Tab-separated table of C-alpha atoms in Angstrom:
chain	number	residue	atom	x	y	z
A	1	UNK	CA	4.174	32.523	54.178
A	2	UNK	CA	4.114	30.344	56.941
A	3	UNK	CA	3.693	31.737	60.335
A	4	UNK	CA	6.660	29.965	61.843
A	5	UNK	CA	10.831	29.465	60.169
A	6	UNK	CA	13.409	27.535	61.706
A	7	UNK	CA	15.534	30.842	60.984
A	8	UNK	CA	14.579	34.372	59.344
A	9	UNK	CA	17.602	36.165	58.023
A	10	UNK	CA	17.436	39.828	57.405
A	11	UNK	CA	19.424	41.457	54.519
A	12	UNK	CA	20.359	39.855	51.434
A	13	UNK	CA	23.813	40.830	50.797
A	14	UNK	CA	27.046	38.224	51.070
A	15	UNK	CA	27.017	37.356	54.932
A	16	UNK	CA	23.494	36.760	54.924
A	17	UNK	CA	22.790	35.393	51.315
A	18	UNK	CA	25.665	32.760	52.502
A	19	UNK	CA	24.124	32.077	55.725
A	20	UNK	CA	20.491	31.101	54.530
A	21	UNK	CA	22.599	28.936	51.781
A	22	UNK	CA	23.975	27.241	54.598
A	23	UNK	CA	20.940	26.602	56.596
A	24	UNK	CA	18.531	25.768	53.464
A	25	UNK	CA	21.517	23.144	53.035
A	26	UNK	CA	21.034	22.010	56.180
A	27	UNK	CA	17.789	21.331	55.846
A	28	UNK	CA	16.184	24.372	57.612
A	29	UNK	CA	13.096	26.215	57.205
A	30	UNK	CA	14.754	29.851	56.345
A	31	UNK	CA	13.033	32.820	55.087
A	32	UNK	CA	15.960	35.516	53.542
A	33	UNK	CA	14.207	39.012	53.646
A	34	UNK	CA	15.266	41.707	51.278
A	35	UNK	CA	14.212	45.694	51.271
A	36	UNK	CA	15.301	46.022	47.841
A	37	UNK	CA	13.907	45.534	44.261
A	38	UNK	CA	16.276	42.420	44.639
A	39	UNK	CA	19.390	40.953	46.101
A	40	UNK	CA	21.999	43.551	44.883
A	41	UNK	CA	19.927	46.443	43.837
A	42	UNK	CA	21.156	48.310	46.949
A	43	UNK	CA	24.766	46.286	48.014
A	44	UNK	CA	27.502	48.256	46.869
A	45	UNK	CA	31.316	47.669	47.912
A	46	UNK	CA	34.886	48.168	45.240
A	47	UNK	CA	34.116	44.781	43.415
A	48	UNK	CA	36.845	41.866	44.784
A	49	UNK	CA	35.522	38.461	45.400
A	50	UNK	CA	37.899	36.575	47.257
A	51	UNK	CA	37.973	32.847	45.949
A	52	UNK	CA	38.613	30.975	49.194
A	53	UNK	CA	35.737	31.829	51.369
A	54	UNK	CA	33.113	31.825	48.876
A	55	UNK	CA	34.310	28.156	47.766
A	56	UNK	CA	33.554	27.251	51.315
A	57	UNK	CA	30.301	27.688	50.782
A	58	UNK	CA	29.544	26.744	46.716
A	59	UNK	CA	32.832	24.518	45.581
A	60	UNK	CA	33.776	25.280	41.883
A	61	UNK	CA	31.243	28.254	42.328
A	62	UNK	CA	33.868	30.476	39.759
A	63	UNK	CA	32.725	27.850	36.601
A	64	UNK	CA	28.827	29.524	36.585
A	65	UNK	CA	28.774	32.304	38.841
A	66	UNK	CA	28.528	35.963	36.915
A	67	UNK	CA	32.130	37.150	37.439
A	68	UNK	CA	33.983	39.683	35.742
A	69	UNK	CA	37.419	38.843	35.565
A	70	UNK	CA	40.134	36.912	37.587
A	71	UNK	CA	42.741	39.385	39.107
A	72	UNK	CA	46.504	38.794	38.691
A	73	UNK	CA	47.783	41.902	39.535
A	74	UNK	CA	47.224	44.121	42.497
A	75	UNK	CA	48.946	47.201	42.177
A	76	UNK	CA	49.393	50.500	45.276
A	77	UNK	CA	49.671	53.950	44.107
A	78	UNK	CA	51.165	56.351	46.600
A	79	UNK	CA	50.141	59.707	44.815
A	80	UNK	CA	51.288	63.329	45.034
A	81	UNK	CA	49.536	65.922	43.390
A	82	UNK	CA	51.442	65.151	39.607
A	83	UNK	CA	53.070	61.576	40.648
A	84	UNK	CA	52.766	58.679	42.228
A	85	UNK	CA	55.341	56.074	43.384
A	86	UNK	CA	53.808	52.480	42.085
A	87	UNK	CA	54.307	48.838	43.607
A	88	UNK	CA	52.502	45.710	43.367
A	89	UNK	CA	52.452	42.415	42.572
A	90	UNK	CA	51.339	40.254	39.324
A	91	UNK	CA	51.437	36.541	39.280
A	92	UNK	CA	50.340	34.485	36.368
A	93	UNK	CA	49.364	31.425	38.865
A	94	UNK	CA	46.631	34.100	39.640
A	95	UNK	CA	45.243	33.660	36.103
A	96	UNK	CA	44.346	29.873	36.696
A	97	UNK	CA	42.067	27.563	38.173
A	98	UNK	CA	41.361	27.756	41.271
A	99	UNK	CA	42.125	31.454	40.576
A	100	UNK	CA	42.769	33.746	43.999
A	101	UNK	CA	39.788	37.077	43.652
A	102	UNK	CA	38.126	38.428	41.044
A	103	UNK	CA	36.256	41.940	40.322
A	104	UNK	CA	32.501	41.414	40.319
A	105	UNK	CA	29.215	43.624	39.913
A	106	UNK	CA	27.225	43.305	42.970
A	107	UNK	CA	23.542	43.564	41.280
A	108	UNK	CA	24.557	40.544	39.234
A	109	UNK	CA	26.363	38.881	41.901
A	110	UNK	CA	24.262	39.129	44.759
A	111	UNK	CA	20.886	37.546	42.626
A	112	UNK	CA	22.804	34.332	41.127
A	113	UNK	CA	23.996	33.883	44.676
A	114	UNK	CA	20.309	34.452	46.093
A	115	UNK	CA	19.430	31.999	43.610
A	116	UNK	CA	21.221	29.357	44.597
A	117	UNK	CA	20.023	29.715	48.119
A	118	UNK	CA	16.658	29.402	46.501
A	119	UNK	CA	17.504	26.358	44.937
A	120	UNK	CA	18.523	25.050	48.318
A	121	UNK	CA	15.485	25.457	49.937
A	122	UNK	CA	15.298	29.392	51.069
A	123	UNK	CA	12.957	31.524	50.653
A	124	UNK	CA	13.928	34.742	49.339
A	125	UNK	CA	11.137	37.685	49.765
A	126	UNK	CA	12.033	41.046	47.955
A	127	UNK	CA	10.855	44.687	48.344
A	128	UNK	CA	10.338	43.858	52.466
A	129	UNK	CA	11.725	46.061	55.086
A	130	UNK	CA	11.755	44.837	58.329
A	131	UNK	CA	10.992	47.420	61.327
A	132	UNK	CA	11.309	45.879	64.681
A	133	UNK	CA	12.572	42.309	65.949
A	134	UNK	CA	9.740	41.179	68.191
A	135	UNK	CA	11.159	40.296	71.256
A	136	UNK	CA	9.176	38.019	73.972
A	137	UNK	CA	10.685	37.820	77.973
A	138	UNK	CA	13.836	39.143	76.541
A	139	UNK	CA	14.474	36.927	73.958
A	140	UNK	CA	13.743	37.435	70.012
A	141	UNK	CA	11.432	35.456	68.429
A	142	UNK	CA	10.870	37.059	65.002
A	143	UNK	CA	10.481	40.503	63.149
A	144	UNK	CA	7.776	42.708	62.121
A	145	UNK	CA	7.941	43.847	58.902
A	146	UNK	CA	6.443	46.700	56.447
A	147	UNK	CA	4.003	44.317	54.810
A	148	UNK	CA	0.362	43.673	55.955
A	149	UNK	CA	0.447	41.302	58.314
A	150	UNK	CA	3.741	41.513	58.621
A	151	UNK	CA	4.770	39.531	61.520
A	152	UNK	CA	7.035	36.518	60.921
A	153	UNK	CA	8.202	34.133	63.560
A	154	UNK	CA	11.626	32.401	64.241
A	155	UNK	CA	13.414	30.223	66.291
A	156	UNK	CA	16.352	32.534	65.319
A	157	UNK	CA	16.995	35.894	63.614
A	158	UNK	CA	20.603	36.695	61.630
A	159	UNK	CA	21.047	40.192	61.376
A	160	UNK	CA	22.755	41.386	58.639
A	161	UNK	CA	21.132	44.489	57.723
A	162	UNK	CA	24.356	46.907	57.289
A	163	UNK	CA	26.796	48.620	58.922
A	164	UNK	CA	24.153	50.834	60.480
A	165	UNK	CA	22.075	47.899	61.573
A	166	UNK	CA	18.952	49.809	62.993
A	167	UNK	CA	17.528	46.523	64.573
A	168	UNK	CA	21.117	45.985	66.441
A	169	UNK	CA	20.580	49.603	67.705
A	170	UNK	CA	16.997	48.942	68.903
A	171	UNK	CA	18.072	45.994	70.849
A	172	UNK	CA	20.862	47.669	72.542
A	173	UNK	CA	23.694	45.833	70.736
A	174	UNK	CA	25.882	49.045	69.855
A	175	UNK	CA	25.840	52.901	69.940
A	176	UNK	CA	24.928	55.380	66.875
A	177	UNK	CA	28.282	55.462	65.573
A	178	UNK	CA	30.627	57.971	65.374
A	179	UNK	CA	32.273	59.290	62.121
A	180	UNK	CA	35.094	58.147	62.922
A	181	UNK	CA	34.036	54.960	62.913
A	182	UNK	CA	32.320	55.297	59.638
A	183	UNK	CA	33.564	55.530	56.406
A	184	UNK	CA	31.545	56.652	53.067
A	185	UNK	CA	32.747	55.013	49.525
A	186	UNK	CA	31.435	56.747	46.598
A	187	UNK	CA	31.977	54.628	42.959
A	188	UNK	CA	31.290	55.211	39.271
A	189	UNK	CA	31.465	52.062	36.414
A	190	UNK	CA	32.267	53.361	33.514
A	191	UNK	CA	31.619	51.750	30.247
A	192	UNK	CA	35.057	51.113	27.937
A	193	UNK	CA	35.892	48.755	25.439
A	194	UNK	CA	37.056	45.190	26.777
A	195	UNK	CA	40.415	45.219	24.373
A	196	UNK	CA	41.000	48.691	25.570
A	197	UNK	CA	40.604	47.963	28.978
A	198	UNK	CA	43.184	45.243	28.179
A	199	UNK	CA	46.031	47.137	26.367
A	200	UNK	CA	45.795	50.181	29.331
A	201	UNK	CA	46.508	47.355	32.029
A	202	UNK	CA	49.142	45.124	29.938
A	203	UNK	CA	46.433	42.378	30.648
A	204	UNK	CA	45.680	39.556	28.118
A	205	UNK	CA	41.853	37.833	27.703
A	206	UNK	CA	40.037	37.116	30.534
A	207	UNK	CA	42.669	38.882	32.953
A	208	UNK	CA	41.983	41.499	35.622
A	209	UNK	CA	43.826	44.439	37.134
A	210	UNK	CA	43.614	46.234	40.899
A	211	UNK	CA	44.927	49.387	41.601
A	212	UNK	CA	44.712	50.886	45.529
A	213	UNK	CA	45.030	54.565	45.458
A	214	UNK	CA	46.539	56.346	48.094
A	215	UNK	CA	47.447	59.960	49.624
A	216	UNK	CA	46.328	62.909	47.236
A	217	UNK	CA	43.270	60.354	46.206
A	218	UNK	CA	41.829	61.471	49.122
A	219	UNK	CA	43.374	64.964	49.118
A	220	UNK	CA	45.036	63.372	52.407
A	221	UNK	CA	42.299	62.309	54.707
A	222	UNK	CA	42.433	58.914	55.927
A	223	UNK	CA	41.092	56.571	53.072
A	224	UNK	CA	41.960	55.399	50.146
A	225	UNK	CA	40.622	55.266	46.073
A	226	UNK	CA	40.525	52.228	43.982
A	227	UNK	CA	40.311	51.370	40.137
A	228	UNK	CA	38.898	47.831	39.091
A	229	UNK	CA	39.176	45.865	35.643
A	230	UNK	CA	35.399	44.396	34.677
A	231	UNK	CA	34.932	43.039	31.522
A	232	UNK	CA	34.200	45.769	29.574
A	233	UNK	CA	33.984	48.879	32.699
A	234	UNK	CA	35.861	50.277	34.744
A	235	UNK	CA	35.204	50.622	38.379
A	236	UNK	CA	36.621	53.846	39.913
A	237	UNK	CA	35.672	55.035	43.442
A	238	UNK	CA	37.112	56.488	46.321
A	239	UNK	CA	36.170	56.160	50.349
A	240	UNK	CA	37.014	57.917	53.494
A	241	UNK	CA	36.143	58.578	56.976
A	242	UNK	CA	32.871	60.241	57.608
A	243	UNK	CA	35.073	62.263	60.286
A	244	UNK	CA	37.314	63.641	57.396
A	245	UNK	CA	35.063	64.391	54.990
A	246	UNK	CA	33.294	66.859	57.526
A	247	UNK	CA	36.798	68.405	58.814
A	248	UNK	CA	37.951	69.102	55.107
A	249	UNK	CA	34.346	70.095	54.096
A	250	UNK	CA	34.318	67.966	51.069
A	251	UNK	CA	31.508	66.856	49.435
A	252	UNK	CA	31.718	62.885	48.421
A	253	UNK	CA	30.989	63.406	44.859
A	254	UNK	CA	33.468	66.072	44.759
A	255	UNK	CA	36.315	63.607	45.786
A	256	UNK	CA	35.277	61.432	43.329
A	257	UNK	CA	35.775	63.854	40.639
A	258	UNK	CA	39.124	64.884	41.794
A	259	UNK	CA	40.101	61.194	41.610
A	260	UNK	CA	38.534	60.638	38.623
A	261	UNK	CA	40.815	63.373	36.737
A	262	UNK	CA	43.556	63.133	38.422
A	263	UNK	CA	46.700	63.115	36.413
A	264	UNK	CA	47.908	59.906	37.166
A	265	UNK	CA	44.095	58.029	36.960
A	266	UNK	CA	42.759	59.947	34.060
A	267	UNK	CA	44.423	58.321	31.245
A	268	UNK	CA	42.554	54.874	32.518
A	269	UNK	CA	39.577	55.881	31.915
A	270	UNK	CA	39.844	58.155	28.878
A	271	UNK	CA	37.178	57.892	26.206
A	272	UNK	CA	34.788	55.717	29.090
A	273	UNK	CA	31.383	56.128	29.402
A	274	UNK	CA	29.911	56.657	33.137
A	275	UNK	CA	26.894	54.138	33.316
A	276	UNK	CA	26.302	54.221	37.018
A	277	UNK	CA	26.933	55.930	40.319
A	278	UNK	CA	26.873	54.410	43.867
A	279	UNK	CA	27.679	55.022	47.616
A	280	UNK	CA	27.623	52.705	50.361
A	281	UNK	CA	28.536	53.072	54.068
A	282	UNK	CA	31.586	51.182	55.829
A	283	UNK	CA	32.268	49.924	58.738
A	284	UNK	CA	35.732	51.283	59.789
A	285	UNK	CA	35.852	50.812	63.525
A	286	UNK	CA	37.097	47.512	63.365
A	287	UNK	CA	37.499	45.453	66.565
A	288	UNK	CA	36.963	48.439	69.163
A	289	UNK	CA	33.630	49.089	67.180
A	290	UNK	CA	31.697	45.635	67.192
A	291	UNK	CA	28.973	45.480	69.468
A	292	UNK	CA	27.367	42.824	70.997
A	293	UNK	CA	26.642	39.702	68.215
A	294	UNK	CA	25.066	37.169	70.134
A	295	UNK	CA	21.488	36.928	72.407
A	296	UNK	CA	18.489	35.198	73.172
A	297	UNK	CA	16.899	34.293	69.674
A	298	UNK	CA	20.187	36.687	67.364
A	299	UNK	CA	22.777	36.490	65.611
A	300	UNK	CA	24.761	39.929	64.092
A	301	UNK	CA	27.088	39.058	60.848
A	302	UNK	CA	28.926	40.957	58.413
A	303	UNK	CA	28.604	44.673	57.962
A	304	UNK	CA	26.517	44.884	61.168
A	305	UNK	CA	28.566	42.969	63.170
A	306	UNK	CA	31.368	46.146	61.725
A	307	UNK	CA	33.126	42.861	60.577
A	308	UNK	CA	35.501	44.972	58.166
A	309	UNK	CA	39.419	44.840	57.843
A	310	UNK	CA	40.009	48.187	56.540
A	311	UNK	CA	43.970	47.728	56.287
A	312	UNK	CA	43.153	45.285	53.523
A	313	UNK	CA	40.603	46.508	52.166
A	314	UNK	CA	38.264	43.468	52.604
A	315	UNK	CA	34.690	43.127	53.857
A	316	UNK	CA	32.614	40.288	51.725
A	317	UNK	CA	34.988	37.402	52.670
A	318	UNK	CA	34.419	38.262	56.251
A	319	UNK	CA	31.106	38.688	55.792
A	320	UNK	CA	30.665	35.447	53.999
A	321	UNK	CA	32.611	33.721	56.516
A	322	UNK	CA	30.287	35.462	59.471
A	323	UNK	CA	27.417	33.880	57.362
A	324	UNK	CA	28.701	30.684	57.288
A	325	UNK	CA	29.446	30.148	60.584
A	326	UNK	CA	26.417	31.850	62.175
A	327	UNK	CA	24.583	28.844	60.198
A	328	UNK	CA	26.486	26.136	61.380
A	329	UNK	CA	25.916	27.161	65.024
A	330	UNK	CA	21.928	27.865	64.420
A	331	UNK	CA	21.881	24.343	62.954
A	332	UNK	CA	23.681	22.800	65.724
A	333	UNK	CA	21.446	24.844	68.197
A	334	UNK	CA	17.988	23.274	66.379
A	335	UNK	CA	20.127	19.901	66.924
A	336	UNK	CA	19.026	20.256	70.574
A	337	UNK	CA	16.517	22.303	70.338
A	338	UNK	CA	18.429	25.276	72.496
A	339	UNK	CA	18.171	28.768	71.353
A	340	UNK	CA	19.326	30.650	73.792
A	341	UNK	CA	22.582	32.663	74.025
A	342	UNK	CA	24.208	30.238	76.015
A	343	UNK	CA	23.788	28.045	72.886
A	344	UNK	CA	24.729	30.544	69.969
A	345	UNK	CA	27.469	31.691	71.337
A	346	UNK	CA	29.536	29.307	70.026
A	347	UNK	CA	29.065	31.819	66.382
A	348	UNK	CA	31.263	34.377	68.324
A	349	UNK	CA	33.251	31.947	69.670
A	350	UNK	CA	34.233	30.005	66.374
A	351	UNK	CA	34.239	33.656	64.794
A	352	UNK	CA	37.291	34.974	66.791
A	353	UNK	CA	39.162	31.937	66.852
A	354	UNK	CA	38.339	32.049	62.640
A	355	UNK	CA	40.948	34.559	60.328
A	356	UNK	CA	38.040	36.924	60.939
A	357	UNK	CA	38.263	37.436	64.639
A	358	UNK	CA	42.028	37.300	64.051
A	359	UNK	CA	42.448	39.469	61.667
A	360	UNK	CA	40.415	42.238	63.342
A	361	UNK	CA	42.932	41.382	66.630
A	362	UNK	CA	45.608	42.561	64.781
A	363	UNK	CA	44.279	45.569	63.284
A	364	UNK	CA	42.393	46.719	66.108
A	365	UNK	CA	44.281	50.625	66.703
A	366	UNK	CA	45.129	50.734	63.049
A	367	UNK	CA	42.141	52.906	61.559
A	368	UNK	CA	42.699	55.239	65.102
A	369	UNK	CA	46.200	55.877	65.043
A	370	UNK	CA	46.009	56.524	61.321
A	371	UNK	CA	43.465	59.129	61.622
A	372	UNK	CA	45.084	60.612	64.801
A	373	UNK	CA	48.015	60.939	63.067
A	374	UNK	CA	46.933	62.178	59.176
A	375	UNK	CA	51.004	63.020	58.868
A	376	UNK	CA	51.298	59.683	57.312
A	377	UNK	CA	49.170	60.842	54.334
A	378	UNK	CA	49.384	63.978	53.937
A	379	UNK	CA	53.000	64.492	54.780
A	380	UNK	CA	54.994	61.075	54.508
A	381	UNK	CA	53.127	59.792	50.732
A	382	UNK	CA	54.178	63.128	49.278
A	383	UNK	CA	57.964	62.933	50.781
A	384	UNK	CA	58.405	59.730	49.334
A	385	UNK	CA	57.507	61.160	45.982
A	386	UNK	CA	59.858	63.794	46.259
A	387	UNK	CA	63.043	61.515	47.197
A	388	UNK	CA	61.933	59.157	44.215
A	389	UNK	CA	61.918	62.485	42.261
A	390	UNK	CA	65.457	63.458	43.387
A	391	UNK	CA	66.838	60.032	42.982
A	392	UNK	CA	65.457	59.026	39.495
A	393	UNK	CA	65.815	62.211	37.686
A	394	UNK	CA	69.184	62.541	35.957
A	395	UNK	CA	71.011	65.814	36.065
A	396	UNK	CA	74.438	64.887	36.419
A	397	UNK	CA	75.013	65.320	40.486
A	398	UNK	CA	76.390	62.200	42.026
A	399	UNK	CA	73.832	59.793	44.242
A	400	UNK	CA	75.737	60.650	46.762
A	401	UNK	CA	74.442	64.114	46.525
A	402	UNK	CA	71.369	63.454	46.289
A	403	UNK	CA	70.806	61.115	48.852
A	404	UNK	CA	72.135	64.383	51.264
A	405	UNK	CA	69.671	66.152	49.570
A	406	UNK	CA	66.827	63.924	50.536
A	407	UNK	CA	68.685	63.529	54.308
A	408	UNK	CA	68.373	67.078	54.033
A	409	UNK	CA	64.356	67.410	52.781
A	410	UNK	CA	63.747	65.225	56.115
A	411	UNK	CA	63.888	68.183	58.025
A	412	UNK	CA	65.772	69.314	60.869
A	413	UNK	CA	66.882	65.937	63.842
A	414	UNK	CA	63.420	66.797	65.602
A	415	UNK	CA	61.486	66.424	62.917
A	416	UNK	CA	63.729	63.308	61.693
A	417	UNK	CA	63.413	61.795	65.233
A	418	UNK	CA	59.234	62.576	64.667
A	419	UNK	CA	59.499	60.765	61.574
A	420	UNK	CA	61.232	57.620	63.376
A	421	UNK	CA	58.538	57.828	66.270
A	422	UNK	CA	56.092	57.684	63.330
A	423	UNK	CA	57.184	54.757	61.323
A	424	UNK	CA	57.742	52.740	64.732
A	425	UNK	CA	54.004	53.468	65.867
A	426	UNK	CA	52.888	52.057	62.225
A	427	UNK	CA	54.684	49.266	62.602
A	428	UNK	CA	53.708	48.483	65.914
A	429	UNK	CA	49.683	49.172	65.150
A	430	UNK	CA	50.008	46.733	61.731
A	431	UNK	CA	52.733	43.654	63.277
């Protein structure tokens, strides 16, 4: 390798595969480093590709990249032990061109999207795992890796080495985080016929399915399960806070088998075959979490950056967007030939005025207040079963009656009052 890059980036997963696609197209000398077999082989997250942010970066990139299946419906299941109340959303302008997400398979994902970088200009090294940043009169000027001779110089380094980021830790950019602000997703795909996947989702050809699963999912910590159409699997996984899953004393893989036959999931996957088992960490913090992004020589994106909008549920549009924009601001830094944080700033700045840094405004007490107040899970998701119960079962009392009888099931005025203060604190967390 060359003893010098214009830019090493460290992690190969969406914000930094995107970012050395950006500065390869820009013409820079960028070496993307990789600690696993290959781009993928460790990258793990519930499967959606949003359409918009990745066609930022590779325009029509849905015609030959490896996807599984455009989604046109997005369902919610608020589950009780033996029900579930269901809502959602299908659209059929989902099922055409330019299409809006789809489900994907990271390890097939991640290396056509390495590729292309490649084919830009980047240089993609697998199997490396980087142990230091070397850092000269406070400023970084490359990494230090496991290889032999394994130094590697930079004008810049991108971070975006996980939501644990171990270099961001050794240069003092955040804290070891709590688990509370950590969340562990556990996931199974299991093998099932394409046409059967199909007929159990009321999807035709080439159509694909998501279904959010929340309340008993979790057995009523904060978190939520998901189910995702592929082509011909399923994928069926469930995360949570680390902070929960210590309280409750649950084991992850335990979870996952509770969702897994769960009366209202099981049928789905009935007669699959499991083919593979993950579990990935998540950044859950949100905006109260990120540490510092930006100095002399570094630049934090995606997961490391904790750049994660856990109300939504979405991570690899933010992280491709992170990418992105980290690029453009190294390239206009080697414009001038100013690498300093003065300079590269302008990533965090153009970051928080982005949806990114807007989006994590907004939602910046939501993961707290929802685990300070587990009520909303645990409590509220099973009420709402039990008035949909009461009010959809026919036994010849009037609606009128019933409706008192779910006035009633509130609870006495304090606890209805409680209930009030609740839904007004969710509200005001989420507007």
């Amino acid at each position: 390798m060359p003893e010098k890059f214009d830019c090493i980036v460290v992690g190969a997963g969406p914000a930094g595969i995107s970012c050395a696609y950006e500065l390869a197209k820009g013409g820079a000398n960028v070496l993307l480093l990789e600690r696993g077999e290959y781009p993928g082989s460790k990258n793990v997250m519930g499967g959606v590709l949003y359409r918009k942010m990745m066609e930022d970066i590779i325009p029509d990139f849905h015609k030959e990249a490896p996807l599984e299946r455009p989604i046109v419906e997005q369902r919610f299941m608020m589950m009780d032990k033996e029900s579930a109340v269901t809502f959602g959303y299908k659209g059929l302008e989902w099922a055409q061109e330019p299409y809006n997400n789809f489900t994907v398979l990271r390890a097939k994902f991640d290396q056509w999207f390495a590729g292309k970088a490649v084919e830009q200009g980047a240089l993609l090294v697998n199997e490396t795992v980087v142990l230091e940043c070397i850092v000269e009169n406070g400023k970084v000027v490359g990494v230090r890796t496991d290889r032999p001779d394994g130094e590697v110089y930079a004008d810049v380094v991108v971070l975006a080495d996980g939501v644990n980021s171990l270099l961001g830790k050794s240069l003092g950019f955040h804290k070891e985080y709590r688990p509370d602000e950590v969340a562990l997703a556990t996931m199974e795909i299991i093998k099932l016929d394409s046409k059967v996947i199909e007929d159990r989702f009321n999807l035709e050809k080439n159509q694909g399915c998501t279904i959010e699963l929340l309340g008993d999912a979790t057995k009523g910590i904060l978190g939520t399960g998901f189910l995702y159409t592929n082509k011909d699997t399923l994928s069926i996984g469930v995360g949570t806070l680390l902070s929960g899953l210590i309280e409750h004393k649950i084991r992850p893989y335990e979870l996952l088998e509770y969702v897994k036959t769960h009366p209202m999931v099981r049928p789905y996957l009935a007669g699959g075959e499991p083919v593979e088992y993950l579990a990935h960490l998540i950044p859950e913090g949100g905006l109260k979490s990120m540490g510092r992004i930006v100095a002399d020589g570094v630049l934090v994106v995606g997961d490391a950056a904790q750049l994660v909008n856990a109300i939504h549920r979405e991570g690899s549009n933010l992280a491709m967007t992170s990418g992105r924009l980290a690029a453009s601001t190294i390239l206009e830094a080697m414009s001038v030939g100013d690498f300093s944080e003065r300079t590269l700033d302008q990533y965090r700045v153009n970051l928080m005025k982005s949806f990114v840094g807007q989006d994590m405004k907004k939602y910046k007490d939501s993961t707290h207040h929802f685990n300070k107040f587990p009520q909303y899970f645990d409590q509220y998701i099973p009420m709402v079963n039990r008035a949909a119960s009461q009010m959809f079962t026919v036994d010849g009392k009037s609606k009128w009656e019933k409706q008192k009888k779910i006035w009633k099931d509130l609870g006495s005025p304090k606890e209805k009052l409680k209930l009030a203060r609740d839904a007004y604190r969710a509200w005001k967390v989420m507007k």
